[in-house]
mmCIF file of C-alpha atoms in Angstrom:
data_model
loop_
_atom_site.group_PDB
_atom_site.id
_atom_site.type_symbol
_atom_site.label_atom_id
_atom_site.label_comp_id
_atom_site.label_asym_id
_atom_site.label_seq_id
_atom_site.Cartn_x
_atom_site.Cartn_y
_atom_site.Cartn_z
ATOM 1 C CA UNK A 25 -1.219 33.577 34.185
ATOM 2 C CA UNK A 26 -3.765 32.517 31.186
ATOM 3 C CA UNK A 27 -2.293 34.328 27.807
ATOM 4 C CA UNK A 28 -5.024 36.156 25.614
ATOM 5 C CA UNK A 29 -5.110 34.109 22.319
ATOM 6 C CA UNK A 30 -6.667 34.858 19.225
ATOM 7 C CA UNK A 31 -7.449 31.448 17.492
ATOM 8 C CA UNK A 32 -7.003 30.682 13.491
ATOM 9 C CA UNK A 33 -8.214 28.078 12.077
ATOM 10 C CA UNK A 34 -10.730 26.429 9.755
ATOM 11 C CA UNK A 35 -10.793 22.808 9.234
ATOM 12 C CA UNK A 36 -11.350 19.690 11.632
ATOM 13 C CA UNK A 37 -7.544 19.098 11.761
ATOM 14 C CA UNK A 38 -7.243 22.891 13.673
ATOM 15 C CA UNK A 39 -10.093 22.067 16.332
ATOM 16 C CA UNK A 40 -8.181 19.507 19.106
ATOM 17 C CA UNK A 41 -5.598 22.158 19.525
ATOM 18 C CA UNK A 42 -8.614 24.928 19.781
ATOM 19 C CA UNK A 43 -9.958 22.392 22.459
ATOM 20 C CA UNK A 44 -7.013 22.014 24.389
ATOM 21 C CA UNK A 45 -5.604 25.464 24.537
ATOM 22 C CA UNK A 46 -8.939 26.669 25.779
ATOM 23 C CA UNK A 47 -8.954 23.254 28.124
ATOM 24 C CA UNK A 48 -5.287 24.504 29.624
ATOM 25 C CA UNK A 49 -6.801 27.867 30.864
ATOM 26 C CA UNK A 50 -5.940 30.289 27.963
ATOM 27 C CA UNK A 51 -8.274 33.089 27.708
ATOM 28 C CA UNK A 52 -9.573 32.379 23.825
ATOM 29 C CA UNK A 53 -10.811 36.480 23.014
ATOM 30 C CA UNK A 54 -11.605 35.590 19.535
ATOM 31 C CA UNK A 55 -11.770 32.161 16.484
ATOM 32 C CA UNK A 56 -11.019 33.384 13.094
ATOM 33 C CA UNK A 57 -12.126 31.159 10.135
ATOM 34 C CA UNK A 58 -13.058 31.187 6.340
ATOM 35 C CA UNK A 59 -16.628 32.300 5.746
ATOM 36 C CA UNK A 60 -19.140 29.892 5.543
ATOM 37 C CA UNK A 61 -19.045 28.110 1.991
ATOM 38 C CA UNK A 62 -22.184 26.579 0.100
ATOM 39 C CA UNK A 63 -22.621 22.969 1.087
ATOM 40 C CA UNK A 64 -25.228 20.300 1.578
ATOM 41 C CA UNK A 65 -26.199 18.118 -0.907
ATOM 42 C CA UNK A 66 -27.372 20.467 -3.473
ATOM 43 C CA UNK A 67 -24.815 23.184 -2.537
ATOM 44 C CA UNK A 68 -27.655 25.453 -1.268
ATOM 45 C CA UNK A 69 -26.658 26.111 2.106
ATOM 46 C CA UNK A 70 -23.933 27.752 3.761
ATOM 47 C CA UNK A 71 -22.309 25.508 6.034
ATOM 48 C CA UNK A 72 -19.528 27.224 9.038
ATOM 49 C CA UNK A 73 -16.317 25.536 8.854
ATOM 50 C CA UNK A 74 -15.846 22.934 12.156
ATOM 51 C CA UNK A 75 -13.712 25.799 13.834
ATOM 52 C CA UNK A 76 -16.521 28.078 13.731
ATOM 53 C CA UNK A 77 -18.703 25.134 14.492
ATOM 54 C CA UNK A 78 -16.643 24.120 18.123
ATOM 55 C CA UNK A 79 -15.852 27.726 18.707
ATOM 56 C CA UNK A 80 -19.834 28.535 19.191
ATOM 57 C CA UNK A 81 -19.984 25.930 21.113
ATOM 58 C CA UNK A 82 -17.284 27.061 23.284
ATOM 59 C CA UNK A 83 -19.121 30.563 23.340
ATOM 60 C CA UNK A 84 -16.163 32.025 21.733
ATOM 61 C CA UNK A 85 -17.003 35.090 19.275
ATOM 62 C CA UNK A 86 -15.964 33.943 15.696
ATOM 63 C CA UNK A 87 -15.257 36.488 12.459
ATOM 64 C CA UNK A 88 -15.001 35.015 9.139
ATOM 65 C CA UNK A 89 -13.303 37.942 7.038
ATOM 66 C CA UNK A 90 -12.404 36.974 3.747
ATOM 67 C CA UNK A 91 -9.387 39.167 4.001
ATOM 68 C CA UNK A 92 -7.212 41.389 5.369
ATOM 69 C CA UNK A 93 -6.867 43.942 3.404
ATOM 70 C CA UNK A 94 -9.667 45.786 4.803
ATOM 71 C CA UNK A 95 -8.371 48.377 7.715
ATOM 72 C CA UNK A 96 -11.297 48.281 9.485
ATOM 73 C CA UNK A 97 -10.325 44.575 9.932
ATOM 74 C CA UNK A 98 -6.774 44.978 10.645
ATOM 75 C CA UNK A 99 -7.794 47.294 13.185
ATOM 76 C CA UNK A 100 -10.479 45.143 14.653
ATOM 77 C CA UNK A 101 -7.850 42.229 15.169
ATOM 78 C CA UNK A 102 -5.416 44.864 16.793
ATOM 79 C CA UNK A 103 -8.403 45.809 19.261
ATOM 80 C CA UNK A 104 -8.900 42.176 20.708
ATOM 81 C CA UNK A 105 -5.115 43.418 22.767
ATOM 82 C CA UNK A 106 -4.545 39.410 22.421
ATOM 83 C CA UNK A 107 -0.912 38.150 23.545
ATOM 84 C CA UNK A 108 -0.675 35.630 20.819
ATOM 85 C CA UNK A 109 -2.212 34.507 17.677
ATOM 86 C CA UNK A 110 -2.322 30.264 17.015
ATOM 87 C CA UNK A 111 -3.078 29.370 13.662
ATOM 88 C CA UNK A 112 -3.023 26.094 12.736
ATOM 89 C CA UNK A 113 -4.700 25.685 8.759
ATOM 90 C CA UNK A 114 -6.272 29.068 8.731
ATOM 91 C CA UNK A 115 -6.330 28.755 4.900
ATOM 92 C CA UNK A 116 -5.015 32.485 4.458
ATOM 93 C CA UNK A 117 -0.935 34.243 3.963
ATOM 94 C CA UNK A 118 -1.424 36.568 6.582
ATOM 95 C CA UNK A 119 -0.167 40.163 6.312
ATOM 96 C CA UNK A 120 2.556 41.545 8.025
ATOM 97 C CA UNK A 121 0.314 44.064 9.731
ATOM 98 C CA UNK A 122 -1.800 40.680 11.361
ATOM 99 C CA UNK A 123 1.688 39.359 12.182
ATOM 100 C CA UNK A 124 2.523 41.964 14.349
ATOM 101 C CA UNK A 125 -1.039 42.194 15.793
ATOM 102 C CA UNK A 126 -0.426 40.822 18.962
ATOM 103 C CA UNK A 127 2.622 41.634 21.543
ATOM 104 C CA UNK A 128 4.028 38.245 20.948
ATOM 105 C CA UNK A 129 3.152 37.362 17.578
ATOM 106 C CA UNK A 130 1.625 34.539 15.017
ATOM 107 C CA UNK A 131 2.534 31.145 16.099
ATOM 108 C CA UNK A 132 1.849 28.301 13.586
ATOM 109 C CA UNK A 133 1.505 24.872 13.790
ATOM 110 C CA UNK A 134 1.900 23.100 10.448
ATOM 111 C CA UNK A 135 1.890 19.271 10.096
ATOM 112 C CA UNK A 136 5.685 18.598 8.471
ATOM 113 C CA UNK A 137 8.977 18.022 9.435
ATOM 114 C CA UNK A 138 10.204 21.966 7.880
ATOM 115 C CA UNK A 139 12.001 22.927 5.877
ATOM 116 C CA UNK A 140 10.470 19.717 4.190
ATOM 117 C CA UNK A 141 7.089 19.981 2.693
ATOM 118 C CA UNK A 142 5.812 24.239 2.974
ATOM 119 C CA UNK A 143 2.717 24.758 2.028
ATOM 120 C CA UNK A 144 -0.613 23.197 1.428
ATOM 121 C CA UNK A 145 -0.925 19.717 1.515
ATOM 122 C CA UNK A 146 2.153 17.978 3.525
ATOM 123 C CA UNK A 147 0.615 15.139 5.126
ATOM 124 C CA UNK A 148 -0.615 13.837 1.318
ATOM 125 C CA UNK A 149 2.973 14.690 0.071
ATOM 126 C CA UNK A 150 4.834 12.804 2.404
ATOM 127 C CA UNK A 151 2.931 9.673 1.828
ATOM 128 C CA UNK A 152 2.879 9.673 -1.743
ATOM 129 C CA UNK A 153 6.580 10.653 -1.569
ATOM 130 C CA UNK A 154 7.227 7.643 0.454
ATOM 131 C CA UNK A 155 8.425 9.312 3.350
ATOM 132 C CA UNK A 156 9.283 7.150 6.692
ATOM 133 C CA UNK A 157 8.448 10.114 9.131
ATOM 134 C CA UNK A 158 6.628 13.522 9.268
ATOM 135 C CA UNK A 159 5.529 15.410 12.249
ATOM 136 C CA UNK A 160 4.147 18.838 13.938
ATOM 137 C CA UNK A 161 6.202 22.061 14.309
ATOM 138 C CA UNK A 162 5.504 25.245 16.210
ATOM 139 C CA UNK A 163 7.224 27.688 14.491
ATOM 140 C CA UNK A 164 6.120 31.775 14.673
ATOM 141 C CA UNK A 165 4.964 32.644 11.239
ATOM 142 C CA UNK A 166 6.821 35.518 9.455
ATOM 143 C CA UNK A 167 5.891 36.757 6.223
ATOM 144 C CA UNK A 168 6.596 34.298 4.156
ATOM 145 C CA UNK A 169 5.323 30.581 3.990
ATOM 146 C CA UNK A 170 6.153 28.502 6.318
ATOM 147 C CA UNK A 171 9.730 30.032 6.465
ATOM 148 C CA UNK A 172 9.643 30.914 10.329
ATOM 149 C CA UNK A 173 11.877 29.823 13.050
ATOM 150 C CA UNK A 174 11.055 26.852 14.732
ATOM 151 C CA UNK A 175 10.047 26.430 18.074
ATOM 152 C CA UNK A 176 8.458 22.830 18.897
ATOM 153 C CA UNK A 177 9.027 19.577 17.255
ATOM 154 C CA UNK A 178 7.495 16.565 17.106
ATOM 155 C CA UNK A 179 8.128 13.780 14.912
ATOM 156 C CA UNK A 180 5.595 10.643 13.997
ATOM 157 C CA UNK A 181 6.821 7.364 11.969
ATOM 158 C CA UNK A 182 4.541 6.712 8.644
ATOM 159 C CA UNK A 183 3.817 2.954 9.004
ATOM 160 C CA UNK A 184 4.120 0.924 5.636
ATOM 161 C CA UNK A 185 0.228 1.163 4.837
ATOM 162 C CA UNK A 186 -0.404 4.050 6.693
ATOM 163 C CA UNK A 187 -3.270 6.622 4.796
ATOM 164 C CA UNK A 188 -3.265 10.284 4.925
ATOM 165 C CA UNK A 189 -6.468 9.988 6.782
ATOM 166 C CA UNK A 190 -4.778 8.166 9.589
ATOM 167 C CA UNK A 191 -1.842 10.330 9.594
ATOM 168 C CA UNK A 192 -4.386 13.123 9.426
ATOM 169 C CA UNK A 193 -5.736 12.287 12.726
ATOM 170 C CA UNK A 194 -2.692 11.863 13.989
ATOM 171 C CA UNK A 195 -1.096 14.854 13.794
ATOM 172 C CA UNK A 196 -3.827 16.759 14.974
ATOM 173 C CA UNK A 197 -4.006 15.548 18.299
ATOM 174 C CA UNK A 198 0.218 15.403 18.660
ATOM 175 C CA UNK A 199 0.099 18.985 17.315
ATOM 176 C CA UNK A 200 -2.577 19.738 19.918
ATOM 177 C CA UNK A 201 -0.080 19.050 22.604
ATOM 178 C CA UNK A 202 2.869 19.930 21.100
ATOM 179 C CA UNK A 203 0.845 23.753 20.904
ATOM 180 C CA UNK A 204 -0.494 23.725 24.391
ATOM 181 C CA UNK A 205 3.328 23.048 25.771
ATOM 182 C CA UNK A 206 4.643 25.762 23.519
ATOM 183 C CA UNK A 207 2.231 27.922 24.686
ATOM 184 C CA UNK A 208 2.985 27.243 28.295
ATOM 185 C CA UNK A 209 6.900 28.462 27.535
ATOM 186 C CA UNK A 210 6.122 31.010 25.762
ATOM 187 C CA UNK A 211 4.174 32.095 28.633
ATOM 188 C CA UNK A 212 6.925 31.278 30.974
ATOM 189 C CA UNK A 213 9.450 32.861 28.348
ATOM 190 C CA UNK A 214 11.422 29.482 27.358
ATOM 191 C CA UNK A 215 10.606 28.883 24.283
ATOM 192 C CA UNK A 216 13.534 29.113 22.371
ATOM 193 C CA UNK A 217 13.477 29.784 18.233
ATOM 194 C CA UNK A 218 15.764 28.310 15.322
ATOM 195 C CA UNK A 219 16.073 29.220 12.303
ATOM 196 C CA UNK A 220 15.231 26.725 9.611
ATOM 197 C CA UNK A 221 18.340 25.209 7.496
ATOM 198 C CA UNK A 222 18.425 26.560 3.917
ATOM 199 C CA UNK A 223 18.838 23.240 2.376
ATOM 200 C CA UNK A 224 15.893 20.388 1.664
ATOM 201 C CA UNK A 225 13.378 23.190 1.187
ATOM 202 C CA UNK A 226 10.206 21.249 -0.761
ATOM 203 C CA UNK A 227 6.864 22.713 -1.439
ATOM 204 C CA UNK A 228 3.391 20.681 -0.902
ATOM 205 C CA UNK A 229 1.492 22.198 -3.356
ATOM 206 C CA UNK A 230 -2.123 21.603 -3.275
ATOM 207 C CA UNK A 231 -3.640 18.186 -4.675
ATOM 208 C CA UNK A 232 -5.015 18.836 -8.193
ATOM 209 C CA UNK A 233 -7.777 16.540 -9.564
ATOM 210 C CA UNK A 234 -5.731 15.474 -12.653
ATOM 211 C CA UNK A 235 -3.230 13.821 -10.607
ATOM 212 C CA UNK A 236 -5.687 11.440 -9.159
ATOM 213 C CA UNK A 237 -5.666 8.936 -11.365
ATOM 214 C CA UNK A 238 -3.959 5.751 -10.769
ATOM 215 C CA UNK A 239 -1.076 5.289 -13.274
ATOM 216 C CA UNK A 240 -0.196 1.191 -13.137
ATOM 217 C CA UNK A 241 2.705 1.786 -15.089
ATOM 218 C CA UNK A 242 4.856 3.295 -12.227
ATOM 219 C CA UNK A 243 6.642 0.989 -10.103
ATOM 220 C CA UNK A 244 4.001 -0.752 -7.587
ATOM 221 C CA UNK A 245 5.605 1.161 -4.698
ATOM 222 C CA UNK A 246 4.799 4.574 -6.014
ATOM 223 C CA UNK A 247 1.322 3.252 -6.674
ATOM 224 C CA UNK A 248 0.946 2.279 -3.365
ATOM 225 C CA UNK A 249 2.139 5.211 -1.961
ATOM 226 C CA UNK A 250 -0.103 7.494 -4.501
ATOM 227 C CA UNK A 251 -3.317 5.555 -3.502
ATOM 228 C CA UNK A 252 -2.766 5.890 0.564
ATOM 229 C CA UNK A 253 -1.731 9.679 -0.021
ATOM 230 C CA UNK A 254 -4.887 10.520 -1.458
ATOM 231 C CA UNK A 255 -7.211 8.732 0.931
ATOM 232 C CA UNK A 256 -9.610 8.938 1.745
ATOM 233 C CA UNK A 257 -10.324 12.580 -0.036
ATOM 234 C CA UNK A 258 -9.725 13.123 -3.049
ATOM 235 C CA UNK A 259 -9.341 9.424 -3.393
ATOM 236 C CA UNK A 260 -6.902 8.019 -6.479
ATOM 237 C CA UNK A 261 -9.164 6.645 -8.527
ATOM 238 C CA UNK A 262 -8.963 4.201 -12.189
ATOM 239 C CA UNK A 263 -11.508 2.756 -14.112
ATOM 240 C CA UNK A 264 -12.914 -1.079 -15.077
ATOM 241 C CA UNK A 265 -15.582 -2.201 -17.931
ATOM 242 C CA UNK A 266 -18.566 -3.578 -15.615
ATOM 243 C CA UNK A 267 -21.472 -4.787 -17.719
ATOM 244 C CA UNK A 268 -19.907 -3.486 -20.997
ATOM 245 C CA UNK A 269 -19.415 0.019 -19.736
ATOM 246 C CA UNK A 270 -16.387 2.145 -17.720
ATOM 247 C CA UNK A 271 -17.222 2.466 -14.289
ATOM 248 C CA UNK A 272 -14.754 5.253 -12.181
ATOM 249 C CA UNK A 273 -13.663 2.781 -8.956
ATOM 250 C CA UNK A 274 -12.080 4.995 -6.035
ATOM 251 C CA UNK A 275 -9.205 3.236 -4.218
ATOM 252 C CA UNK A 276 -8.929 3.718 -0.690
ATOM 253 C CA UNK A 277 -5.770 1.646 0.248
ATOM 254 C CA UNK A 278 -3.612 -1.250 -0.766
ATOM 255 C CA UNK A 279 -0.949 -3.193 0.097
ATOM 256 C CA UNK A 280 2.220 -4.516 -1.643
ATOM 257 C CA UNK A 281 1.524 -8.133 -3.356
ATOM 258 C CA UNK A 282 3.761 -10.227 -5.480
ATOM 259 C CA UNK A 283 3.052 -10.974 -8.863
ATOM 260 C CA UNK A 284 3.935 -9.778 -12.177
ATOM 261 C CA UNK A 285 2.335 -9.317 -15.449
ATOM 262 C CA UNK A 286 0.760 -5.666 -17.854
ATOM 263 C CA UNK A 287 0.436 -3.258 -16.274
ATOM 264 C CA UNK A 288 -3.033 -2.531 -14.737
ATOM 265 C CA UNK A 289 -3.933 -6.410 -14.912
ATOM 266 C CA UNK A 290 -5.736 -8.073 -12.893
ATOM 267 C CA UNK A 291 -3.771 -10.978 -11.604
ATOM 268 C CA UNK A 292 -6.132 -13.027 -9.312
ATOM 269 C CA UNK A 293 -9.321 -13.443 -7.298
ATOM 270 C CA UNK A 294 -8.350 -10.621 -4.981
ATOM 271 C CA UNK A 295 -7.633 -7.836 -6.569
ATOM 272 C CA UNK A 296 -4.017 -8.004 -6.824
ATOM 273 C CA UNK A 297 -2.613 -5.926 -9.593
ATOM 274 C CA UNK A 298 0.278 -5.821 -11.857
ATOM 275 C CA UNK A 299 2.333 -2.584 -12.147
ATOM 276 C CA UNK A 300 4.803 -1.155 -14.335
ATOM 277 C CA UNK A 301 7.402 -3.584 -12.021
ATOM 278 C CA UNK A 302 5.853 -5.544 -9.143
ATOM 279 C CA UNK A 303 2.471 -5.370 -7.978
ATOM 280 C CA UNK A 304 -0.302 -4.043 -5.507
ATOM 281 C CA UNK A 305 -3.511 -5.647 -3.855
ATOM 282 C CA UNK A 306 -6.197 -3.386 -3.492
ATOM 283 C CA UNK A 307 -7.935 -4.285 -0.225
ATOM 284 C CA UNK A 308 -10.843 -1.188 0.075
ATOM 285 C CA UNK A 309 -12.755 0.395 -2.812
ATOM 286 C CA UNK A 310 -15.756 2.407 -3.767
ATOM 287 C CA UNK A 311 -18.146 2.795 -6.311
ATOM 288 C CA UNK A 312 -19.444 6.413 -7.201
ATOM 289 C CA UNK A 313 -22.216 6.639 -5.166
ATOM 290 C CA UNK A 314 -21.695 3.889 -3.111
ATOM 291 C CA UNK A 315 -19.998 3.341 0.084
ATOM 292 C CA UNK A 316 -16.117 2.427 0.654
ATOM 293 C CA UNK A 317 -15.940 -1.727 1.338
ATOM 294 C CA UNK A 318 -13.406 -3.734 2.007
ATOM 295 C CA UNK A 319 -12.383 -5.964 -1.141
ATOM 296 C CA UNK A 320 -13.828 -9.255 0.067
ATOM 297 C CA UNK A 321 -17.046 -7.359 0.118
ATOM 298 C CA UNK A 322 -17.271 -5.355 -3.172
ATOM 299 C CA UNK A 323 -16.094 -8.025 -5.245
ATOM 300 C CA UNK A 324 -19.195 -9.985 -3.825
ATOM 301 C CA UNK A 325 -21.387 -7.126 -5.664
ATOM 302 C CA UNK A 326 -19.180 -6.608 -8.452
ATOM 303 C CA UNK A 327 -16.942 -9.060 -9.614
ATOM 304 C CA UNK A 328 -14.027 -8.458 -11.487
ATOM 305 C CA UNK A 329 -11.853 -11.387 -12.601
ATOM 306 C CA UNK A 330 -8.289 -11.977 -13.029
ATOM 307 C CA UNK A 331 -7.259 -10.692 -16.650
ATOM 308 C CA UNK A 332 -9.324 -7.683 -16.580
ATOM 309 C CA UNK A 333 -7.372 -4.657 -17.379
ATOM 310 C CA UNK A 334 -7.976 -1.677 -14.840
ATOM 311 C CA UNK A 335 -7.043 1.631 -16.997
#
């Protein structure tokens, strides 16, 4: 038998596992997103998230409150009779009376290896922590975050120069099938809880625009590992004199390099750059404005030689 799942979710990471739950024969009675923000390229128009987006085309009825502290709302959630909820980057704490909505529960699946990394932004934490591994848990929510017991694990290796954007998509397909299996034994009533361990909590708070600047003077590892946790959004980011004037570069990834010298120098003809110890080549960049290129290929447009000093 099909459970009756109420879907929450907003952002392209949440939509393979909308896909595949509704692909394994679960009866989808209703998407929940955020409300449509103002987008485009003047910020006129509101745009749906790309869970609302798939869930229309799906034919699945979608509500966008902003809130739940509306009853009418609480009780229009309670009506849909659903089994389970699935959330997976909803984008909202839910209330205890949405936690207890359904006969079975809130079921999350959040892209960290808990109790490591709660909260907002895990996948760019774990980079730009250095981190070896991360990967996708089940765990049924309680109220607060990401403190549930766990249910499903999966774990994924973070290569050397692995970005967040690769990790990104990733996850979102292993947590895809890591939800559609815990779904299944839930349905079948295997699926087991544990409680998560009280020690190596760590909180991913969310990425804040003054941290994305590049800082040379930290070793070159934790430069490395800043500049592939941010990318490719918000993108770490420093700045070089081109034609007399500072121009804002956006670093999309890099690689380890040998080489010493100042920090922030510019050490040779291909973009390798001296940190506070060791050094980093940056091997994709992009102008504002412009589009991301491989090094080779903006330093044909813009050179910038060795002993230029990146700030």
């Amino acid at each position: 038998m099909a459970l009756r799942i109420i879907f929450m979710g907003t952002p392209e990471f949440s939509v393979p596992t909308l896909r595949a739950l509704k692909d394994a024969g679960h009866d989808i009675v209703a998407v929940y997103s955020q409300p449509p923000r103002p987008g485009g390229r003047r910020g006129l128009d509101l745009q749906k998230s790309p869970v609302h987006q798939a869930a229309e085309l799906l034919g699945i009825p979608v509500l966008t409150p902003l809130n739940f502290k509306d009853e009418a709302d609480r009780e229009q959630f309670r009506s849909f009779r659903a089994d389970v909820a699935v959330v997976v980057a909803y984008g909202l704490l839910l209330p205890e009376p949405i936690l207890n909505g359904t006969r079975l529960g809130c079921y999350n699946g959040h892209a960290s290896l808990l109790p490591r990394w709660r909260g907002a932004a895990p996948i760019q934490r774990a980079i730009m922590a250095g981190d070896r591994k991360t990967g996708m848990m089940v765990m049924k929510m309680e109220k607060g975050l990401d403190t549930g017991p766990v249910a499903l694990t999966r774990e994924v290796e973070i290569g050397d120069n692995t970005t967040a954007g690769e990790l990104h998509d990733q996850l979102m397909l292993v947590g895809a099938r890591a939800m559609v299996e815990a779904m299944q034994r839930l349905e079948e009533g295997d699926l087991p809880l544990t409680s998560q361990p009280e020690e190596g909590v760590l909180y991913a708070s969310k990425i804040d625009k003054n941290e994305t600047r590049i800082d040379f003077s930290r070793p070159a590892t934790e430069v490395h590992n800043h500049i592939r946790g941010l990318s490719p959004f918000p993108g770490a980011w420093c700045e070089v004199e081109i034609n007399g004037r500072p121009e804002r570069i956006k670093v999309l990834s890099s690689e380890l390099a040998g080489g010493q010298g100042a920090a922030g120098m510019v050490l040779d003809e291909r973009l390798g750059i001296a940190c506070g110890s060791g050094a980093i080549r940056l091997t994709r960049l992009q102008k504002a404005g412009g589009k991301p290129l491989a090094a080779a290929d903006f330093l044909r447009g813009t050179p910038i030689p060795a002993g230029t000093r990146l700030g």
